[in-house]
Coordinates of C-alpha atoms and ligand atoms in Angstrom, one line a residue:
X1 CA 80.3 120.1 81.3
X2 CA 79.8 123.8 82.1
X3 CA 82.8 125.9 81.9
X4 CA 84.6 126.5 85.2
X5 CA 85.3 130.0 86.6
X6 CA 87.2 131.3 89.4
X7 CA 86.4 134.6 91.2
X8 CA 89.1 136.2 93.2
X9 CA 86.9 137.7 95.9
X10 CA 88.0 140.2 98.5
X11 CA 86.3 139.2 101.8
X12 CA 87.0 142.5 103.4
X13 CA 89.0 143.2 106.6
X14 CA 87.2 141.2 109.2
X15 CA 83.8 142.5 110.0
X16 CA 81.7 140.1 107.9
X17 CA 79.4 142.9 106.7
X18 CA 82.3 144.6 105.0
X19 CA 82.2 142.2 102.0
X20 CA 80.6 143.6 98.8
X21 CA 77.2 142.6 97.6
X22 CA 78.7 140.8 94.7
X23 CA 81.2 139.0 96.7
X24 CA 78.4 137.8 99.1
X25 CA 76.2 136.6 96.2
X26 CA 79.1 134.6 94.7
X27 CA 79.7 132.9 98.1
X28 CA 76.1 131.9 98.2
X29 CA 76.1 130.3 94.9
X30 CA 79.7 128.8 94.6
X31 CA 80.5 125.1 94.1
X32 CA 83.8 125.4 95.9
X33 CA 85.2 128.1 98.2
X34 CA 89.0 128.2 98.9
X35 CA 89.6 130.5 101.8
X36 CA 92.6 132.1 103.8
X37 CA 93.4 132.2 107.4
X38 CA 92.4 135.8 107.9
X39 CA 88.9 135.5 106.3
X40 CA 86.2 135.8 109.0
X41 CA 84.5 132.3 109.3
X42 CA 81.2 133.8 109.6
X43 CA 81.2 134.5 105.9
X44 CA 81.3 130.8 105.2
X45 CA 77.9 130.4 106.8
X46 CA 76.5 131.8 103.6
X47 CA 77.8 128.9 101.4
X48 CA 75.6 126.4 100.1
X49 CA 75.4 123.1 102.2
X50 CA 76.8 121.3 99.2
X51 CA 79.7 123.7 98.6
X52 CA 83.2 122.3 98.9
X53 CA 85.1 124.4 101.5
X54 CA 88.9 124.4 101.6
X55 CA 91.0 126.1 104.2
X56 CA 94.3 126.9 102.4
X57 CA 95.5 129.1 105.4
X58 CA 96.8 125.8 107.1
X59 CA 97.7 122.7 105.1
X60 CA 99.4 120.8 107.7
X61 CA 102.9 119.7 106.7
X62 CA 102.8 121.5 103.4
X63 CA 104.7 124.7 104.1
X64 CA 106.9 124.5 100.9
X65 CA 105.5 125.7 97.7
X66 CA 102.3 126.5 99.4
X67 CA 101.3 129.3 96.9
X68 CA 102.0 126.9 94.1
X69 CA 99.7 124.3 95.7
X70 CA 97.0 127.0 96.0
X71 CA 97.5 128.0 92.4
X72 CA 97.2 124.3 91.3
X73 CA 94.1 123.7 93.4
X74 CA 92.5 126.8 91.8
X75 CA 93.3 125.6 88.3
X76 CA 92.2 122.1 89.0
X77 CA 88.9 123.3 90.4
X78 CA 88.3 125.5 87.4
X79 CA 89.3 122.8 85.0
X80 CA 86.8 120.6 86.6
X81 CA 84.0 122.9 85.6
X82 CA 83.4 124.4 89.1
X83 CA 82.2 127.7 90.0
X84 CA 84.9 128.7 92.5
X85 CA 85.2 131.4 94.9
X86 CA 88.8 132.2 96.1
X87 CA 88.1 134.2 99.2
X88 CA 90.9 136.4 100.4
X89 CA 91.2 138.7 103.4
X90 CA 90.8 142.4 102.6
X91 CA 91.4 143.1 98.9
X92 CA 92.8 140.2 96.7
X93 CA 95.3 142.5 95.0
X94 CA 96.7 144.2 98.0
X95 CA 99.5 142.0 99.3
X96 CA 97.3 139.0 98.9
X97 CA 99.3 137.3 96.2
X98 CA 96.1 137.5 94.1
X99 CA 98.1 138.8 91.2
X100 CA 100.0 135.4 91.3
X101 CA 96.9 133.4 91.4
X102 CA 95.3 135.4 88.5
X103 CA 98.6 134.8 86.5
X104 CA 98.4 131.0 87.2
X105 CA 94.8 131.0 86.0
X106 CA 95.5 133.0 82.9
X107 CA 98.5 130.7 82.1
X108 CA 96.2 127.7 82.3
X109 CA 93.5 129.2 80.4
X110 CA 90.9 129.2 83.2
X111 CA 88.4 131.9 83.2
X112 CA 88.5 134.3 86.2
X113 CA 87.2 137.5 87.4
X114 CA 88.2 139.8 90.4
X115 CA 85.9 141.1 93.0
X116 CA 87.7 143.8 94.9
X117 CA 87.4 144.0 98.7
X118 CA 87.9 146.6 101.5
X119 CA 91.5 146.3 102.3
X120 CA 92.6 146.4 105.9
X121 CA 94.9 149.2 105.0
X122 CA 91.9 151.6 104.9
X123 CA 89.4 149.7 107.1
X124 CA 91.6 149.3 110.2
X125 CA 92.4 152.9 110.3
X126 CA 88.8 153.9 109.6
X127 CA 87.5 151.7 112.6
X128 CA 90.2 153.2 114.8
X129 CA 89.0 156.8 113.9
X130 CA 91.9 157.6 111.7
X131 CA 91.3 159.2 108.2
X132 CA 94.2 158.4 106.0
X133 CA 94.1 161.8 104.3
X134 CA 92.9 165.1 105.6
X135 CA 92.9 168.5 104.2
X136 CA 95.1 170.0 106.8
X137 CA 97.2 167.0 107.7
X138 CA 98.0 164.7 104.8
X139 CA 97.4 164.8 101.0
X140 CA 98.7 161.3 100.1
X141 CA 99.0 157.9 101.6
X142 CA 101.2 155.0 100.8
X143 CA 100.5 151.4 101.6
X144 CA 103.8 149.4 102.3
X145 CA 104.8 145.8 103.2
X146 CA 106.7 145.7 106.4
X147 CA 107.7 142.2 106.0
X148 CA 111.2 143.2 105.0
X149 CA 113.8 144.5 107.4
X150 CA 114.5 148.1 106.1
X151 CA 118.1 147.9 107.2
X152 CA 118.8 145.0 104.9
X153 CA 120.8 145.9 101.9
X154 CA 118.9 146.0 98.6
X155 CA 115.5 146.2 100.3
X156 CA 112.7 146.6 97.8
X157 CA 111.0 149.4 99.7
X158 CA 112.3 153.0 99.4
X159 CA 112.0 154.0 103.0
X160 CA 113.8 157.3 102.3
X161 CA 111.4 158.4 99.7
X162 CA 108.5 157.5 101.9
X163 CA 109.9 159.2 104.8
X164 CA 110.2 162.3 102.8
X165 CA 107.0 162.2 101.1
X166 CA 105.3 163.7 104.1
X167 CA 102.1 161.6 103.5
X168 CA 100.5 159.1 105.7
X169 CA 102.2 155.7 105.7
X170 CA 100.3 152.5 106.3
X171 CA 102.4 149.5 106.8
X172 CA 101.0 146.0 106.6
X173 CA 102.8 142.9 107.9
X174 CA 105.1 145.1 109.9
X175 CA 104.8 143.7 113.4
X176 CA 108.2 141.9 113.5
X177 CA 110.1 144.7 112.0
X178 CA 108.4 147.6 113.8
X179 CA 111.3 149.0 115.6
X180 CA 113.6 148.8 112.5
X181 CA 111.0 150.5 110.5
X182 CA 110.6 153.3 113.1
X183 CA 114.4 153.7 113.1
X184 CA 114.5 153.9 109.4
X185 CA 111.9 156.6 109.2
X186 CA 113.6 158.6 111.9
X187 CA 117.0 158.3 110.3
X188 CA 115.5 159.7 107.0
X189 CA 114.2 162.8 108.8
X190 CA 110.7 162.1 110.2
X191 CA 110.3 163.7 113.5
X192 CA 110.4 161.6 116.6
X193 CA 107.1 162.9 117.8
X194 CA 105.3 161.8 114.7
X195 CA 102.1 160.1 115.9
X196 CA 101.9 156.4 115.2
X197 CA 99.0 154.1 115.7
X198 CA 98.9 150.3 115.7
X199 CA 95.6 148.6 115.0
X200 CA 95.3 144.9 115.6
X201 CA 92.4 142.8 114.3
X202 CA 90.8 145.8 112.8
X203 CA 86.9 145.9 112.4
X204 CA 86.6 142.9 114.6
X205 CA 84.9 143.2 118.0
X206 CA 88.2 142.5 119.6
X207 CA 90.1 145.3 117.8
X208 CA 92.9 146.8 119.7
X209 CA 94.4 150.1 119.1
X210 CA 97.8 151.6 120.5
X211 CA 98.8 155.1 119.8
X212 CA 102.4 156.3 120.4
X213 CA 105.1 158.2 118.5
X214 CA 108.0 157.1 116.2
X215 CA 110.2 157.3 119.2
X216 CA 108.3 154.9 121.5
X217 CA 105.8 152.9 119.4
X218 CA 108.0 149.8 119.2
X219 CA 108.5 149.6 123.0
X220 CA 104.8 150.4 123.6
X221 CA 103.8 147.7 121.2
X222 CA 106.1 145.1 122.8
X223 CA 104.8 146.0 126.4
X224 CA 101.2 145.8 125.3
X225 CA 101.8 142.5 123.4
X226 CA 100.2 143.7 120.1
X227 CA 101.1 141.1 117.5
X228 CA 99.9 140.2 114.0
X229 CA 97.5 140.9 112.3
X230 CA 98.1 144.6 112.6
X231 CA 98.2 147.7 110.5
X232 CA 100.6 150.5 111.5
X233 CA 99.6 154.1 110.6
X234 CA 102.4 156.7 110.7
X235 CA 101.4 160.5 110.4
X236 CA 99.6 163.3 112.1
X237 CA 96.3 161.9 111.1
X238 CA 96.8 159.2 113.9
X239 CA 96.1 162.1 116.3
X240 CA 92.5 162.5 115.2
X241 CA 91.5 159.3 116.8
X242 CA 91.1 161.2 120.0
X243 CA 88.3 163.3 118.5
X244 CA 86.7 160.9 116.0
X245 CA 87.3 157.5 117.4
X246 CA 83.9 155.8 117.3
X247 CA 84.1 152.0 117.1
X248 CA 85.6 151.3 120.4
X249 CA 83.4 153.8 122.1
X250 CA 80.4 151.6 121.6
X251 CA 78.7 150.6 124.8
X252 CA 79.6 146.8 124.8
X253 CA 82.9 147.2 122.9
X254 CA 85.4 144.5 123.9
X255 CA 83.0 142.4 125.8
X256 CA 82.6 138.8 125.1
X257 CA 78.9 137.8 125.4
X258 CA 77.9 134.2 125.5
X259 CA 74.6 133.5 123.6
X260 CA 72.9 130.2 124.5
X261 CA 69.9 130.3 122.3
X262 CA 69.2 127.6 119.8
X263 CA 71.2 127.7 116.5
X264 CA 68.3 129.1 114.5
X265 CA 67.4 131.7 117.2
X266 CA 70.8 132.9 118.1
X267 CA 71.5 135.2 115.2
X268 CA 69.0 138.0 116.1
X269 CA 70.5 138.3 119.6
X270 CA 74.1 138.0 118.3
X271 CA 73.4 140.6 115.7
X272 CA 72.1 143.1 118.3
X273 CA 74.9 142.5 120.7
X274 CA 77.5 142.8 117.8
X275 CA 76.0 146.2 116.7
X276 CA 76.7 147.5 120.2
X277 CA 80.3 146.4 119.8
X278 CA 80.2 143.2 121.8
X279 CA 81.7 139.9 120.5
X280 CA 78.9 137.5 120.5
X281 CA 80.0 133.9 121.2
X282 CA 77.2 131.5 120.1
X283 CA 76.9 128.3 122.1
X284 CA 73.6 126.8 121.4
X285 CA 72.7 124.7 124.5
X286 CA 69.4 123.6 123.0
X287 CA 68.4 122.5 119.7
X288 CA 65.0 121.9 118.6
X289 CA 64.3 118.5 117.2
X290 CA 61.2 117.1 115.5
X291 CA 59.4 114.2 117.1
X292 CA 59.3 110.7 115.5
X293 CA 55.5 110.9 114.9
X294 CA 52.8 113.4 114.9
X295 CA 49.7 111.2 115.0
X296 CA 48.1 113.1 117.8
X297 CA 48.8 116.5 116.3
X298 CA 47.7 115.4 112.9
X299 CA 44.3 114.0 114.3
X300 CA 43.8 117.4 116.1
X301 CA 44.6 119.5 113.0
X302 CA 42.4 117.3 110.8
X303 CA 39.4 118.2 113.0
X304 CA 40.6 121.5 114.2
X305 CA 37.2 123.0 114.1
X306 CA 36.4 120.9 117.2
X307 CA 38.4 123.5 119.0
X308 CA 37.5 127.1 120.1
X309 CA 41.1 128.3 120.7
X310 CA 44.5 127.6 119.4
X311 CA 47.2 128.8 121.8
X312 CA 50.8 129.1 120.5
X313 CA 53.4 129.4 123.2
X314 CA 56.4 129.5 120.9
X315 CA 57.6 130.2 117.4
X316 CA 58.7 126.7 117.3
X317 CA 55.3 125.5 117.9
X318 CA 54.0 127.7 115.0
X319 CA 56.7 126.1 112.7
X320 CA 55.7 122.5 113.5
X321 CA 51.9 123.2 113.2
X322 CA 52.3 124.8 109.8
X323 CA 54.7 122.1 108.7
X324 CA 52.2 119.5 109.6
X325 CA 49.2 121.3 108.0
X326 CA 51.3 121.2 104.8
X327 CA 52.3 117.6 105.2
X328 CA 48.6 116.7 105.5
X329 CA 47.7 118.7 102.3
X330 CA 45.9 121.3 104.3
X331 CA 46.7 125.1 104.8
X332 CA 45.6 127.9 107.2
X333 CA 41.9 127.5 106.2
X334 CA 41.9 124.3 108.4
X335 CA 42.0 126.8 111.3
X336 CA 39.1 128.8 110.2
X337 CA 36.8 129.7 113.0
X338 CA 39.3 129.2 115.7
X339 CA 40.4 132.0 117.9
X340 CA 44.2 132.1 117.9
X341 CA 46.5 133.3 120.9
X342 CA 50.2 134.0 120.6
X343 CA 52.3 134.2 123.6
X344 CA 55.3 136.5 123.0
X345 CA 55.9 138.9 120.1
X346 CA 58.3 136.6 118.4
X347 CA 55.4 133.9 118.3
X348 CA 53.0 136.5 116.9
X349 CA 55.5 137.6 114.3
X350 CA 56.1 134.0 113.2
X351 CA 52.3 133.6 112.9
X352 CA 52.2 136.7 110.6
X353 CA 54.6 135.1 108.2
X354 CA 51.9 132.5 107.8
X355 CA 49.4 135.1 107.0
X356 CA 47.7 135.0 110.4
X357 CA 47.4 137.8 112.9
X358 CA 46.7 136.4 116.4
X359 CA 43.3 137.4 118.0
X360 CA 45.1 137.8 121.3
X361 CA 48.7 138.6 122.2
X362 CA 49.0 139.0 126.0
X363 CA 51.0 141.9 127.3
X364 CA 52.9 139.5 129.4
X365 CA 55.2 136.9 128.0
X366 CA 55.3 134.8 131.2
X367 CA 52.9 131.8 131.0
X368 CA 51.0 132.4 134.2
X369 CA 50.3 136.0 133.6
X370 CA 49.6 135.6 129.9
X371 CA 46.9 132.9 130.9
X372 CA 45.5 135.2 133.4
X373 CA 44.9 137.8 130.7
X374 CA 43.1 135.2 128.6
X375 CA 40.7 135.1 131.5
X376 CA 39.2 138.2 130.0
X377 CA 37.6 135.9 127.4
X378 CA 35.1 133.5 128.8
X379 CA 37.2 130.3 128.8
X380 CA 34.7 128.1 130.7
X381 CA 33.9 124.9 128.7
X382 CA 36.0 126.1 125.8
X383 CA 38.2 123.6 123.9
X384 CA 41.8 124.6 123.6
X385 CA 44.5 123.1 121.4
X386 CA 47.8 123.9 123.0
X387 CA 50.8 122.6 120.9
X388 CA 54.0 122.8 122.8
X389 CA 57.5 121.4 123.8
X390 CA 57.7 117.8 124.8
X391 CA 59.0 118.9 128.3
X392 CA 57.2 122.2 128.8
X393 CA 56.5 124.2 131.9
X394 CA 52.9 123.2 132.7
X395 CA 51.8 126.7 133.6
X396 CA 49.8 127.5 130.5
X397 CA 47.9 124.2 130.5
X398 CA 47.1 124.5 134.2
X399 CA 46.2 128.2 134.0
X400 CA 43.7 127.4 131.2
X401 CA 42.3 124.4 133.1
X402 CA 41.8 126.6 136.1
X403 CA 39.9 128.9 133.9
X404 CA 37.4 126.0 133.1
X405 CA 38.8 125.2 129.6
X406 CA 39.3 121.7 128.5
X407 CA 42.8 121.6 127.1
X408 CA 44.5 119.3 124.7
X409 CA 48.4 120.0 125.3
X410 CA 50.2 118.1 122.6
X411 CA 53.9 117.7 122.5
X412 CA 55.0 118.9 119.0
X413 CA 58.9 119.1 119.3
X414 CA 61.8 118.2 121.6
X415 CA 64.7 120.3 122.9
X416 CA 67.9 118.5 123.1
X417 CA 71.6 119.5 123.9
X418 CA 73.7 119.5 120.8
X419 CA 76.4 116.8 120.8
X420 CA 79.7 118.8 120.5
X421 CA 78.5 121.3 123.1
X422 CA 80.7 120.3 125.9
X423 CA 83.9 120.7 124.1
X424 CA 82.8 123.9 122.5
X425 CA 81.9 125.2 126.0
X426 CA 85.3 124.4 127.4
X427 CA 87.1 126.4 124.7
X428 CA 84.7 129.3 125.0
X429 CA 85.2 129.5 128.7
X430 CA 89.0 129.1 128.3
X431 CA 88.9 132.5 126.4
X432 CA 86.8 134.1 129.1
X433 CA 83.3 135.4 129.0
X434 CA 82.2 138.8 130.2
X435 CA 78.5 138.5 129.8
X436 CA 76.3 135.5 129.8
X437 CA 72.9 135.8 128.3
X438 CA 70.0 133.6 129.0
X439 CA 66.8 133.8 127.1
X440 CA 64.8 131.0 128.8
X441 CA 65.0 129.0 131.9
X442 CA 66.0 126.0 129.8
X443 CA 69.0 127.8 128.5
X444 CA 70.0 128.2 132.1
X445 CA 69.4 124.6 133.2
X446 CA 71.2 123.3 130.0
X447 CA 74.2 125.3 130.5
X448 CA 74.4 124.5 134.2
X449 CA 74.0 120.8 133.4
X450 CA 77.0 121.1 131.0
X451 CA 78.9 122.7 133.9
X452 CA 78.0 119.7 136.2
X453 CA 76.3 122.5 138.4
X454 CA 79.5 124.3 139.0
X455 CA 79.2 128.0 138.8
X456 CA 82.9 128.9 139.1
X457 CA 83.2 129.3 135.4
X458 CA 80.8 132.0 135.4
X459 CA 81.8 133.8 138.6
X460 CA 83.4 136.8 136.8
X461 CA 80.7 137.0 134.2
X462 CA 77.8 139.6 134.2
X463 CA 74.6 137.3 134.1
X464 CA 71.7 138.8 132.1
X465 CA 68.3 137.2 132.0
X466 CA 65.4 137.9 129.7
X467 CA 62.7 137.8 132.5
X468 CA 61.7 136.7 136.0
X469 CA 61.3 133.0 135.3
X470 CA 64.7 132.7 133.7
X471 CA 66.3 134.7 136.4
X472 CA 64.6 132.6 139.1
X473 CA 66.1 129.5 137.6
X474 CA 69.5 131.1 137.5
X475 CA 69.3 131.9 141.2
X476 CA 68.0 128.5 142.0
X477 CA 71.0 127.0 140.2
X478 CA 73.4 129.2 142.2
X479 CA 74.0 132.1 139.8
X480 CA 74.0 135.7 140.8
X481 CA 71.8 137.6 138.4
X482 CA 73.1 141.1 137.5
X483 CA 70.7 142.1 134.8
X484 CA 67.0 141.5 134.1
X485 CA 65.2 142.9 131.2
X486 CA 62.2 144.9 131.9
X487 CA 60.6 144.1 128.6
X488 CA 60.8 140.3 128.3
X489 CA 62.1 140.1 124.6
X490 CA 65.4 139.8 122.9
X491 CA 65.4 143.6 122.3
X492 CA 64.5 144.3 125.9
X493 CA 67.4 141.9 127.1
X494 CA 69.9 143.7 124.8
X495 CA 68.6 147.1 126.1
X496 CA 69.0 146.1 129.7
X497 CA 72.6 144.8 129.0
X498 CA 73.5 148.1 127.3
X499 CA 72.3 150.4 129.9
X500 CA 73.9 148.2 132.6
X501 CA 77.3 148.8 131.0
X502 CA 76.6 152.5 130.3
X503 CA 75.9 152.9 134.1
X504 CA 79.1 151.1 134.8
X505 CA 81.1 153.4 132.7
X506 CA 79.5 156.5 134.3
X507 CA 80.3 155.2 137.7
Ligands
SAH601 N1 94.9 141.5 101.3 C1 95.0 141.8 102.6 C2 96.3 142.0 103.2 C3 97.0 140.7 103.3 S1 98.5 140.8 104.0 C4 94.2 143.3 102.7 O1 93.9 143.9 101.7 O2 93.8 143.6 103.8 C5 98.2 140.5 105.7 C6 98.3 141.7 106.6 O3 97.2 142.4 106.4 C7 98.5 141.4 108.0 O4 99.9 141.1 108.4 C8 98.1 142.8 108.6 O5 99.1 143.7 108.5 C9 97.0 143.2 107.5 N2 95.6 142.9 108.0 C10 94.7 142.0 107.5 N3 93.6 142.0 108.2 C11 93.7 142.8 109.3 C12 92.9 143.3 110.3 N4 91.7 142.9 110.4 N5 93.4 144.2 111.1 C13 94.8 144.7 111.1 N6 95.5 144.3 110.1 C14 95.1 143.4 109.1

């Protein structure tokens, strides 16, 4: 048995990109991951499928001795020879009880290492446009727990010294004692007009910031309903937010955008929306499934040279064809001599990962128009192999046939609705959606089928479609289309959404 080891890893404050390279690498290779409530769940997607994931943020019915339970769990996993990542919000040694966990491991003789993380104490202010120090305004900062009522006798925090330090104060876990903390600082001589900022869910797309003064912040926070998790920043630096705020100025900041692509395709769109400040909510309404048998495709591939053209209408079709070539003990040389067309840039890109650059990539991504462009080649009498979805729009096959080609359209994959989708959809809609994105007409049809054709749930959402076919389906199913991309790609869709909201701000 190999020797076990526990890494106490800082996950960063929220935004999953704010973890260290080392922390991410350890997540990717861990046997077990023990994580907290404040850890962004997107980080867990990097775990190995076989990794054992334990959420110690909520062990139902086991409130007492919870920290001891976590310590014992870490010790037990380490003693069992596992490579364990103990993933903690922010930095493990900043109010994370990481020190206690390390002590327990040391006592038990279990090997451990610490991977620091970006603490919310600096990240939340940074994302709110507040530098903790500044040559003119603050030459020190203190990070303080606000979990204790400062008016309590024998409080562990010396609020008087902090008030008199003149530096920036960063209070964590201070939400429930906010007004007592403000009063204490005032009573020790801080000016009532001292700027105070509250940053809730710092670095997340739903970050909220509230600015006030020591005199009014508690009332303002109560009125705005700002609760935990939040960081309170006290000091003149909080004023700089007016000039250097940046995160919440992003074009799609605060918008919840529904992404209905397949699980594997969703991430590119989600990433682009997130970079522009939106909160991407993924609800894959279609999933690509392999077929039970591939006899027809296999036969076609084994004698591929009978064909003149191979037309790929999607990246999925590319994947299946190369997967089958591999299964048959063949490789891309089996396609030697064929002309290859790729409809859509994503399709062409996928082909290139297999070392093939398409002979023809139509300028249009819409089936009919793309086929029309193929008419530039003499298609009369040509034999065309067209691998496609089981239920596909027939436009490409019909168009090619109209040009005189003889087309073998072969089903190579199936699109289905994932099982848990209805439940997930209901919870997503309950939280509200600002933008619904549709990247194909089937994403529209599938979503509307899940909604039993009822458009009410989307009536306040801005509907964005990748192109005219998708938009036409949306209109046909009763949706009002607000945005249509002028370039029918994911990047084009995101650009159209961004400029729509920029214009809205300008209005
Ligand atoms: N180890 C963590 C802190 C754990 S204590 C770190 O280094 O960040 C939990 C407190 O951290 C919360 O009550 C809140 O004050 C703060 N906090 C954690 N994540 C936060 C976030 N994304 N935005 C604002 N405050 C956060």
